[in-house]
Amino acid sequence: MFSRSHLVRGAMFAVPVVLALGLAPVQAADYYAGKSIDFLIGGNPGGGYDTYSRTIGRHLGRFVPGKPGVINKNVPGAGSSKLAAFIYSVAPKNGLVIGAVYPGAIANPLVDARMRKRYDPTKLVYLASADSGTRLCFTFKNSKTKTFADAQKMRTVMGASASGGSTRDYVLLHNAFSGTKFELISGYKGSVDIILAMERGEVDGLCGFDWTSFLAQRPQWLEQGLVNPLVQVALEPEDRLTKMGIPMIWDFIADPHQKQVMETVVAQQVFGRPYIAPPGTPAAQIQTLRAAFMATLADKQLLADAKRARIEINASSGLKVQQMVEKMYSASDSVVETLKKILPAAKKKSK
């Protein structure tokens, strides 16, 4: 099994984006000119994945030869596994349909045989990832749970989306490995609804929420002291959270096997905002789209737009993401069996 340091080195290894000799820009322009690309988003409007995808979508067409239009459409459902299955088996394999899915939609078929029958993440085509980073557990200001140590001592109600979402899975992993006493209330459509439920007092907080989404959706919460960050979950610490004194999850997991299992799950955060295309998409279109994504994610106009939207861009190439997914799916049988015992065991409750 690969270690945290190995994963980090792998994520930082630069892989150049090279256009094949057979794909001249003129040929690509001839193909895409006058057409449009459907950019499907596996989350609800207003969430972090929606914000990222729409921001990128406003610029992507400039970097595809022929300058096609880019049309964003939301296709939420089942932690974006609904969209992953559509991209895998239904979407046209012509370079005109791409998708934005949650990392959990890529990672969870490792332990869910039903999901694996619908699509094989190792066979999806990865175009890029816009971000890699840290996830949080936090509670709202009125919660009695102010620290992760509190969560190990007292019942804390955490909101979550459906099976397969990080807001659900991370709660289960914390309970199994870190001794927390989180009570899971699942069935919310997405993070936007969970945040509203926190503000209404329906739940104490949530876990598995991306730090960049937090900054984009509720930047005032930290400034106004309206939230209690409990723990940061990542392969490496996030500087701002560390300066705030927020502990890393590894401080609370002593067992080597449990750490190995958790590392396998946390590895998905290296590709925090993945973009995919259907298996069988022609190599010429894959190369065009991969190059276009990397050019877009380095573009000054995009970066300025991202700053206004309060989102961070930490780009990874499609090839790097592909390699990380393959490493994830090479996990040992003992790691996979442990995950199977924990994640499907959730006792889901409706709102």
PDB file of N, CA, C and O in Angstrom, residues 240-302:
ATOM      1  N   ARG A 240      -3.154  27.672   6.844  1.00  0.00           N
ATOM      2  CA  ARG A 240      -4.027  28.591   7.583  1.00  0.00           C
ATOM      3  C   ARG A 240      -4.725  27.876   8.727  1.00  0.00           C
ATOM      4  O   ARG A 240      -4.829  28.406   9.843  1.00  0.00           O
ATOM      5  N   LEU A 241      -5.186  26.654   8.481  1.00  0.00           N
ATOM      6  CA  LEU A 241      -5.856  25.896   9.536  1.00  0.00           C
ATOM      7  C   LEU A 241      -4.881  25.508  10.641  1.00  0.00           C
ATOM      8  O   LEU A 241      -5.230  25.527  11.823  1.00  0.00           O
ATOM      9  N   THR A 242      -3.662  25.170  10.259  1.00  0.00           N
ATOM     10  CA  THR A 242      -2.649  24.822  11.258  1.00  0.00           C
ATOM     11  C   THR A 242      -2.334  26.013  12.155  1.00  0.00           C
ATOM     12  O   THR A 242      -2.200  25.877  13.380  1.00  0.00           O
ATOM     13  N   LYS A 243      -2.246  27.201  11.558  1.00  0.00           N
ATOM     14  CA  LYS A 243      -1.989  28.412  12.349  1.00  0.00           C
ATOM     15  C   LYS A 243      -3.132  28.706  13.304  1.00  0.00           C
ATOM     16  O   LYS A 243      -2.937  29.332  14.355  1.00  0.00           O
ATOM     17  N   MET A 244      -4.348  28.252  12.941  1.00  0.00           N
ATOM     18  CA  MET A 244      -5.509  28.431  13.810  1.00  0.00           C
ATOM     19  C   MET A 244      -5.546  27.383  14.928  1.00  0.00           C
ATOM     20  O   MET A 244      -6.405  27.439  15.795  1.00  0.00           O
ATOM     21  N   GLY A 245      -4.626  26.428  14.875  1.00  0.00           N
ATOM     22  CA  GLY A 245      -4.583  25.392  15.902  1.00  0.00           C
ATOM     23  C   GLY A 245      -5.494  24.216  15.644  1.00  0.00           C
ATOM     24  O   GLY A 245      -5.775  23.435  16.559  1.00  0.00           O
ATOM     25  N   ILE A 246      -5.968  24.045  14.397  1.00  0.00           N
ATOM     26  CA  ILE A 246      -6.860  22.940  14.067  1.00  0.00           C
ATOM     27  C   ILE A 246      -6.031  21.688  13.850  1.00  0.00           C
ATOM     28  O   ILE A 246      -5.161  21.657  12.982  1.00  0.00           O
ATOM     29  N   PRO A 247      -6.271  20.622  14.617  1.00  0.00           N
ATOM     30  CA  PRO A 247      -5.427  19.424  14.527  1.00  0.00           C
ATOM     31  C   PRO A 247      -5.673  18.632  13.245  1.00  0.00           C
ATOM     32  O   PRO A 247      -6.716  18.765  12.598  1.00  0.00           O
ATOM     33  N   MET A 248      -4.691  17.807  12.905  1.00  0.00           N
ATOM     34  CA  MET A 248      -4.819  16.876  11.782  1.00  0.00           C
ATOM     35  C   MET A 248      -5.485  15.582  12.263  1.00  0.00           C
ATOM     36  O   MET A 248      -5.337  15.185  13.428  1.00  0.00           O
ATOM     37  N   ILE A 249      -6.162  14.910  11.375  1.00  0.00           N
ATOM     38  CA  ILE A 249      -6.843  13.667  11.731  1.00  0.00           C
ATOM     39  C   ILE A 249      -5.864  12.603  12.200  1.00  0.00           C
ATOM     40  O   ILE A 249      -6.199  11.758  13.039  1.00  0.00           O
ATOM     41  N   TRP A 250      -4.621  12.667  11.700  1.00  0.00           N
ATOM     42  CA  TRP A 250      -3.644  11.635  12.065  1.00  0.00           C
ATOM     43  C   TRP A 250      -3.274  11.692  13.540  1.00  0.00           C
ATOM     44  O   TRP A 250      -2.740  10.720  14.082  1.00  0.00           O
ATOM     45  N   ASP A 251      -3.576  12.804  14.198  1.00  0.00           N
ATOM     46  CA  ASP A 251      -3.320  12.907  15.639  1.00  0.00           C
ATOM     47  C   ASP A 251      -4.255  12.003  16.446  1.00  0.00           C
ATOM     48  O   ASP A 251      -3.997  11.740  17.628  1.00  0.00           O
ATOM     49  N   PHE A 252      -5.343  11.539  15.803  1.00  0.00           N
ATOM     50  CA  PHE A 252      -6.374  10.795  16.528  1.00  0.00           C
ATOM     51  C   PHE A 252      -6.495   9.338  16.081  1.00  0.00           C
ATOM     52  O   PHE A 252      -7.383   8.629  16.543  1.00  0.00           O
ATOM     53  N   ILE A 253      -5.607   8.905  15.195  1.00  0.00           N
ATOM     54  CA  ILE A 253      -5.646   7.508  14.732  1.00  0.00           C
ATOM     55  C   ILE A 253      -4.293   6.870  15.031  1.00  0.00           C
ATOM     56  O   ILE A 253      -3.272   7.236  14.434  1.00  0.00           O
ATOM     57  N   ALA A 254      -4.278   5.902  15.953  1.00  0.00           N
ATOM     58  CA  ALA A 254      -3.026   5.296  16.382  1.00  0.00           C
ATOM     59  C   ALA A 254      -2.720   3.990  15.664  1.00  0.00           C
ATOM     60  O   ALA A 254      -1.560   3.665  15.421  1.00  0.00           O
ATOM     61  N   ASP A 255      -3.753   3.238  15.305  1.00  0.00           N
ATOM     62  CA  ASP A 255      -3.557   1.915  14.729  1.00  0.00           C
ATOM     63  C   ASP A 255      -3.003   2.017  13.303  1.00  0.00           C
ATOM     64  O   ASP A 255      -3.584   2.706  12.456  1.00  0.00           O
ATOM     65  N   PRO A 256      -1.883   1.340  12.994  1.00  0.00           N
ATOM     66  CA  PRO A 256      -1.268   1.451  11.662  1.00  0.00           C
ATOM     67  C   PRO A 256      -2.204   1.019  10.524  1.00  0.00           C
ATOM     68  O   PRO A 256      -2.223   1.652   9.467  1.00  0.00           O
ATOM     69  N   HIS A 257      -2.961  -0.052  10.736  1.00  0.00           N
ATOM     70  CA  HIS A 257      -3.874  -0.507   9.680  1.00  0.00           C
ATOM     71  C   HIS A 257      -4.980   0.514   9.448  1.00  0.00           C
ATOM     72  O   HIS A 257      -5.336   0.800   8.293  1.00  0.00           O
ATOM     73  N   GLN A 258      -5.508   1.078  10.525  1.00  0.00           N
ATOM     74  CA  GLN A 258      -6.555   2.087  10.369  1.00  0.00           C
ATOM     75  C   GLN A 258      -6.023   3.322   9.641  1.00  0.00           C
ATOM     76  O   GLN A 258      -6.727   3.916   8.819  1.00  0.00           O
ATOM     77  N   LYS A 259      -4.776   3.697   9.930  1.00  0.00           N
ATOM     78  CA  LYS A 259      -4.177   4.822   9.218  1.00  0.00           C
ATOM     79  C   LYS A 259      -4.068   4.514   7.735  1.00  0.00           C
ATOM     80  O   LYS A 259      -4.333   5.367   6.884  1.00  0.00           O
ATOM     81  N   GLN A 260      -3.688   3.287   7.424  1.00  0.00           N
ATOM     82  CA  GLN A 260      -3.558   2.888   6.024  1.00  0.00           C
ATOM     83  C   GLN A 260      -4.896   2.954   5.303  1.00  0.00           C
ATOM     84  O   GLN A 260      -4.992   3.425   4.163  1.00  0.00           O
ATOM     85  N   VAL A 261      -5.936   2.513   5.980  1.00  0.00           N
ATOM     86  CA  VAL A 261      -7.284   2.571   5.394  1.00  0.00           C
ATOM     87  C   VAL A 261      -7.694   4.022   5.175  1.00  0.00           C
ATOM     88  O   VAL A 261      -8.217   4.388   4.115  1.00  0.00           O
ATOM     89  N   MET A 262      -7.467   4.858   6.177  1.00  0.00           N
ATOM     90  CA  MET A 262      -7.844   6.264   6.061  1.00  0.00           C
ATOM     91  C   MET A 262      -7.064   6.949   4.951  1.00  0.00           C
ATOM     92  O   MET A 262      -7.603   7.786   4.209  1.00  0.00           O
ATOM     93  N   GLU A 263      -5.789   6.615   4.807  1.00  0.00           N
ATOM     94  CA  GLU A 263      -4.970   7.195   3.745  1.00  0.00           C
ATOM     95  C   GLU A 263      -5.538   6.862   2.366  1.00  0.00           C
ATOM     96  O   GLU A 263      -5.500   7.698   1.447  1.00  0.00           O
ATOM     97  N   THR A 264      -6.064   5.658   2.228  1.00  0.00           N
ATOM     98  CA  THR A 264      -6.652   5.262   0.944  1.00  0.00           C
ATOM     99  C   THR A 264      -7.831   6.155   0.594  1.00  0.00           C
ATOM    100  O   THR A 264      -8.008   6.550  -0.564  1.00  0.00           O
ATOM    101  N   VAL A 265      -8.637   6.487   1.594  1.00  0.00           N
ATOM    102  CA  VAL A 265      -9.790   7.360   1.365  1.00  0.00           C
ATOM    103  C   VAL A 265      -9.334   8.798   1.118  1.00  0.00           C
ATOM    104  O   VAL A 265      -9.806   9.465   0.191  1.00  0.00           O
ATOM    105  N   VAL A 266      -8.416   9.274   1.926  1.00  0.00           N
ATOM    106  CA  VAL A 266      -7.967  10.664   1.821  1.00  0.00           C
ATOM    107  C   VAL A 266      -7.224  10.915   0.509  1.00  0.00           C
ATOM    108  O   VAL A 266      -7.169  12.052   0.028  1.00  0.00           O
ATOM    109  N   ALA A 267      -6.695   9.845  -0.099  1.00  0.00           N
ATOM    110  CA  ALA A 267      -6.002   9.993  -1.382  1.00  0.00           C
ATOM    111  C   ALA A 267      -6.876  10.658  -2.432  1.00  0.00           C
ATOM    112  O   ALA A 267      -6.379  11.362  -3.313  1.00  0.00           O
ATOM    113  N   GLN A 268      -8.197  10.469  -2.338  1.00  0.00           N
ATOM    114  CA  GLN A 268      -9.101  11.065  -3.323  1.00  0.00           C
ATOM    115  C   GLN A 268      -9.042  12.583  -3.293  1.00  0.00           C
ATOM    116  O   GLN A 268      -9.379  13.242  -4.286  1.00  0.00           O
ATOM    117  N   GLN A 269      -8.590  13.164  -2.180  1.00  0.00           N
ATOM    118  CA  GLN A 269      -8.535  14.619  -2.099  1.00  0.00           C
ATOM    119  C   GLN A 269      -7.435  15.204  -2.973  1.00  0.00           C
ATOM    120  O   GLN A 269      -7.431  16.404  -3.245  1.00  0.00           O
ATOM    121  N   VAL A 270      -6.496  14.361  -3.412  1.00  0.00           N
ATOM    122  CA  VAL A 270      -5.468  14.828  -4.335  1.00  0.00           C
ATOM    123  C   VAL A 270      -6.117  15.266  -5.646  1.00  0.00           C
ATOM    124  O   VAL A 270      -5.646  16.180  -6.301  1.00  0.00           O
ATOM    125  N   PHE A 271      -7.224  14.612  -6.020  1.00  0.00           N
ATOM    126  CA  PHE A 271      -7.982  15.070  -7.194  1.00  0.00           C
ATOM    127  C   PHE A 271      -9.333  15.596  -6.704  1.00  0.00           C
ATOM    128  O   PHE A 271     -10.375  15.022  -6.892  1.00  0.00           O
ATOM    129  N   GLY A 272      -9.273  16.755  -6.085  1.00  0.00           N
ATOM    130  CA  GLY A 272     -10.442  17.289  -5.389  1.00  0.00           C
ATOM    131  C   GLY A 272     -11.552  17.795  -6.292  1.00  0.00           C
ATOM    132  O   GLY A 272     -12.705  17.864  -5.868  1.00  0.00           O
ATOM    133  N   ARG A 273     -11.243  18.148  -7.533  1.00  0.00           N
ATOM    134  CA  ARG A 273     -12.247  18.653  -8.482  1.00  0.00           C
ATOM    135  C   ARG A 273     -12.004  17.988  -9.835  1.00  0.00           C
ATOM    136  O   ARG A 273     -11.525  18.609 -10.776  1.00  0.00           O
ATOM    137  N   PRO A 274     -12.329  16.704  -9.966  1.00  0.00           N
ATOM    138  CA  PRO A 274     -11.979  15.981 -11.192  1.00  0.00           C
ATOM    139  C   PRO A 274     -12.991  16.197 -12.320  1.00  0.00           C
ATOM    140  O   PRO A 274     -14.193  16.316 -12.079  1.00  0.00           O
ATOM    141  N   TYR A 275     -12.482  16.200 -13.534  1.00  0.00           N
ATOM    142  CA  TYR A 275     -13.303  16.351 -14.731  1.00  0.00           C
ATOM    143  C   TYR A 275     -13.048  15.153 -15.644  1.00  0.00           C
ATOM    144  O   TYR A 275     -11.894  14.766 -15.866  1.00  0.00           O
ATOM    145  N   ILE A 276     -14.136  14.568 -16.142  1.00  0.00           N
ATOM    146  CA  ILE A 276     -14.045  13.280 -16.816  1.00  0.00           C
ATOM    147  C   ILE A 276     -14.717  13.315 -18.186  1.00  0.00           C
ATOM    148  O   ILE A 276     -15.528  14.194 -18.485  1.00  0.00           O
ATOM    149  N   ALA A 277     -14.353  12.325 -19.002  1.00  0.00           N
ATOM    150  CA  ALA A 277     -14.989  12.092 -20.295  1.00  0.00           C
ATOM    151  C   ALA A 277     -15.266  10.596 -20.418  1.00  0.00           C
ATOM    152  O   ALA A 277     -14.710   9.780 -19.668  1.00  0.00           O
ATOM    153  N   PRO A 278     -16.119  10.192 -21.333  1.00  0.00           N
ATOM    154  CA  PRO A 278     -16.483   8.775 -21.451  1.00  0.00           C
ATOM    155  C   PRO A 278     -15.330   7.906 -21.940  1.00  0.00           C
ATOM    156  O   PRO A 278     -14.520   8.350 -22.762  1.00  0.00           O
ATOM    157  N   PRO A 279     -15.244   6.661 -21.462  1.00  0.00           N
ATOM    158  CA  PRO A 279     -14.313   5.705 -22.063  1.00  0.00           C
ATOM    159  C   PRO A 279     -14.638   5.547 -23.544  1.00  0.00           C
ATOM    160  O   PRO A 279     -15.800   5.567 -23.932  1.00  0.00           O
ATOM    161  N   GLY A 280     -13.617   5.427 -24.350  1.00  0.00           N
ATOM    162  CA  GLY A 280     -13.850   5.287 -25.778  1.00  0.00           C
ATOM    163  C   GLY A 280     -13.862   6.595 -26.531  1.00  0.00           C
ATOM    164  O   GLY A 280     -13.990   6.603 -27.764  1.00  0.00           O
ATOM    165  N   THR A 281     -13.727   7.728 -25.821  1.00  0.00           N
ATOM    166  CA  THR A 281     -13.591   9.009 -26.507  1.00  0.00           C
ATOM    167  C   THR A 281     -12.319   8.971 -27.353  1.00  0.00           C
ATOM    168  O   THR A 281     -11.269   8.539 -26.869  1.00  0.00           O
ATOM    169  N   PRO A 282     -12.376   9.382 -28.600  1.00  0.00           N
ATOM    170  CA  PRO A 282     -11.182   9.325 -29.455  1.00  0.00           C
ATOM    171  C   PRO A 282      -9.984  10.039 -28.839  1.00  0.00           C
ATOM    172  O   PRO A 282     -10.125  11.075 -28.184  1.00  0.00           O
ATOM    173  N   ALA A 283      -8.798   9.473 -29.069  1.00  0.00           N
ATOM    174  CA  ALA A 283      -7.576  10.034 -28.493  1.00  0.00           C
ATOM    175  C   ALA A 283      -7.376  11.490 -28.886  1.00  0.00           C
ATOM    176  O   ALA A 283      -6.892  12.298 -28.081  1.00  0.00           O
ATOM    177  N   ALA A 284      -7.751  11.843 -30.104  1.00  0.00           N
ATOM    178  CA  ALA A 284      -7.566  13.223 -30.551  1.00  0.00           C
ATOM    179  C   ALA A 284      -8.365  14.188 -29.676  1.00  0.00           C
ATOM    180  O   ALA A 284      -7.863  15.250 -29.273  1.00  0.00           O
ATOM    181  N   GLN A 285      -9.623  13.842 -29.379  1.00  0.00           N
ATOM    182  CA  GLN A 285     -10.445  14.716 -28.546  1.00  0.00           C
ATOM    183  C   GLN A 285      -9.952  14.735 -27.096  1.00  0.00           C
ATOM    184  O   GLN A 285      -9.986  15.766 -26.425  1.00  0.00           O
ATOM    185  N   ILE A 286      -9.488  13.593 -26.581  1.00  0.00           N
ATOM    186  CA  ILE A 286      -8.943  13.548 -25.225  1.00  0.00           C
ATOM    187  C   ILE A 286      -7.759  14.493 -25.103  1.00  0.00           C
ATOM    188  O   ILE A 286      -7.647  15.285 -24.163  1.00  0.00           O
ATOM    189  N   GLN A 287      -6.858  14.414 -26.070  1.00  0.00           N
ATOM    190  CA  GLN A 287      -5.665  15.268 -26.035  1.00  0.00           C
ATOM    191  C   GLN A 287      -6.046  16.741 -26.120  1.00  0.00           C
ATOM    192  O   GLN A 287      -5.478  17.592 -25.415  1.00  0.00           O
ATOM    193  N   THR A 288      -7.007  17.052 -26.963  1.00  0.00           N
ATOM    194  CA  THR A 288      -7.457  18.439 -27.094  1.00  0.00           C
ATOM    195  C   THR A 288      -8.037  18.947 -25.784  1.00  0.00           C
ATOM    196  O   THR A 288      -7.707  20.050 -25.306  1.00  0.00           O
ATOM    197  N   LEU A 289      -8.917  18.152 -25.165  1.00  0.00           N
ATOM    198  CA  LEU A 289      -9.579  18.591 -23.935  1.00  0.00           C
ATOM    199  C   LEU A 289      -8.608  18.662 -22.758  1.00  0.00           C
ATOM    200  O   LEU A 289      -8.693  19.586 -21.931  1.00  0.00           O
ATOM    201  N   ARG A 290      -7.695  17.702 -22.663  1.00  0.00           N
ATOM    202  CA  ARG A 290      -6.714  17.766 -21.584  1.00  0.00           C
ATOM    203  C   ARG A 290      -5.854  19.015 -21.704  1.00  0.00           C
ATOM    204  O   ARG A 290      -5.594  19.714 -20.708  1.00  0.00           O
ATOM    205  N   ALA A 291      -5.403  19.306 -22.913  1.00  0.00           N
ATOM    206  CA  ALA A 291      -4.589  20.508 -23.116  1.00  0.00           C
ATOM    207  C   ALA A 291      -5.402  21.771 -22.819  1.00  0.00           C
ATOM    208  O   ALA A 291      -4.898  22.728 -22.218  1.00  0.00           O
ATOM    209  N   ALA A 292      -6.665  21.772 -23.221  1.00  0.00           N
ATOM    210  CA  ALA A 292      -7.514  22.942 -22.998  1.00  0.00           C
ATOM    211  C   ALA A 292      -7.745  23.182 -21.511  1.00  0.00           C
ATOM    212  O   ALA A 292      -7.726  24.330 -21.037  1.00  0.00           O
ATOM    213  N   PHE A 293      -7.980  22.109 -20.741  1.00  0.00           N
ATOM    214  CA  PHE A 293      -8.182  22.266 -19.303  1.00  0.00           C
ATOM    215  C   PHE A 293      -6.943  22.843 -18.634  1.00  0.00           C
ATOM    216  O   PHE A 293      -7.034  23.773 -17.820  1.00  0.00           O
ATOM    217  N   MET A 294      -5.769  22.317 -18.970  1.00  0.00           N
ATOM    218  CA  MET A 294      -4.558  22.796 -18.308  1.00  0.00           C
ATOM    219  C   MET A 294      -4.256  24.248 -18.689  1.00  0.00           C
ATOM    220  O   MET A 294      -3.799  25.028 -17.855  1.00  0.00           O
ATOM    221  N   ALA A 295      -4.533  24.608 -19.955  1.00  0.00           N
ATOM    222  CA  ALA A 295      -4.340  26.002 -20.358  1.00  0.00           C
ATOM    223  C   ALA A 295      -5.331  26.912 -19.644  1.00  0.00           C
ATOM    224  O   ALA A 295      -4.980  28.013 -19.192  1.00  0.00           O
ATOM    225  N   THR A 296      -6.569  26.455 -19.512  1.00  0.00           N
ATOM    226  CA  THR A 296      -7.594  27.244 -18.820  1.00  0.00           C
ATOM    227  C   THR A 296      -7.210  27.460 -17.359  1.00  0.00           C
ATOM    228  O   THR A 296      -7.309  28.582 -16.830  1.00  0.00           O
ATOM    229  N   LEU A 297      -6.766  26.400 -16.690  1.00  0.00           N
ATOM    230  CA  LEU A 297      -6.479  26.479 -15.260  1.00  0.00           C
ATOM    231  C   LEU A 297      -5.237  27.294 -14.947  1.00  0.00           C
ATOM    232  O   LEU A 297      -4.984  27.613 -13.775  1.00  0.00           O
ATOM    233  N   ALA A 298      -4.454  27.629 -15.989  1.00  0.00           N
ATOM    234  CA  ALA A 298      -3.290  28.492 -15.809  1.00  0.00           C
ATOM    235  C   ALA A 298      -3.535  29.901 -16.339  1.00  0.00           C
ATOM    236  O   ALA A 298      -2.666  30.763 -16.232  1.00  0.00           O
ATOM    237  N   ASP A 299      -4.714  30.155 -16.865  1.00  0.00           N
ATOM    238  CA  ASP A 299      -5.030  31.411 -17.523  1.00  0.00           C
ATOM    239  C   ASP A 299      -5.251  32.537 -16.508  1.00  0.00           C
ATOM    240  O   ASP A 299      -5.927  32.352 -15.493  1.00  0.00           O
ATOM    241  N   LYS A 300      -4.712  33.710 -16.785  1.00  0.00           N
ATOM    242  CA  LYS A 300      -4.822  34.843 -15.863  1.00  0.00           C
ATOM    243  C   LYS A 300      -6.272  35.281 -15.672  1.00  0.00           C
ATOM    244  O   LYS A 300      -6.681  35.648 -14.565  1.00  0.00           O
ATOM    245  N   GLN A 301      -7.047  35.267 -16.751  1.00  0.00           N
ATOM    246  CA  GLN A 301      -8.446  35.662 -16.631  1.00  0.00           C
ATOM    247  C   GLN A 301      -9.219  34.680 -15.746  1.00  0.00           C
ATOM    248  O   GLN A 301     -10.043  35.087 -14.916  1.00  0.00           O
ATOM    249  N   LEU A 302      -8.968  33.385 -15.944  1.00  0.00           N
ATOM    250  CA  LEU A 302      -9.623  32.377 -15.108  1.00  0.00           C
ATOM    251  C   LEU A 302      -9.224  32.546 -13.647  1.00  0.00           C
ATOM    252  O   LEU A 302     -10.059  32.493 -12.740  1.00  0.00           O
TER     253      LEU A 302
END
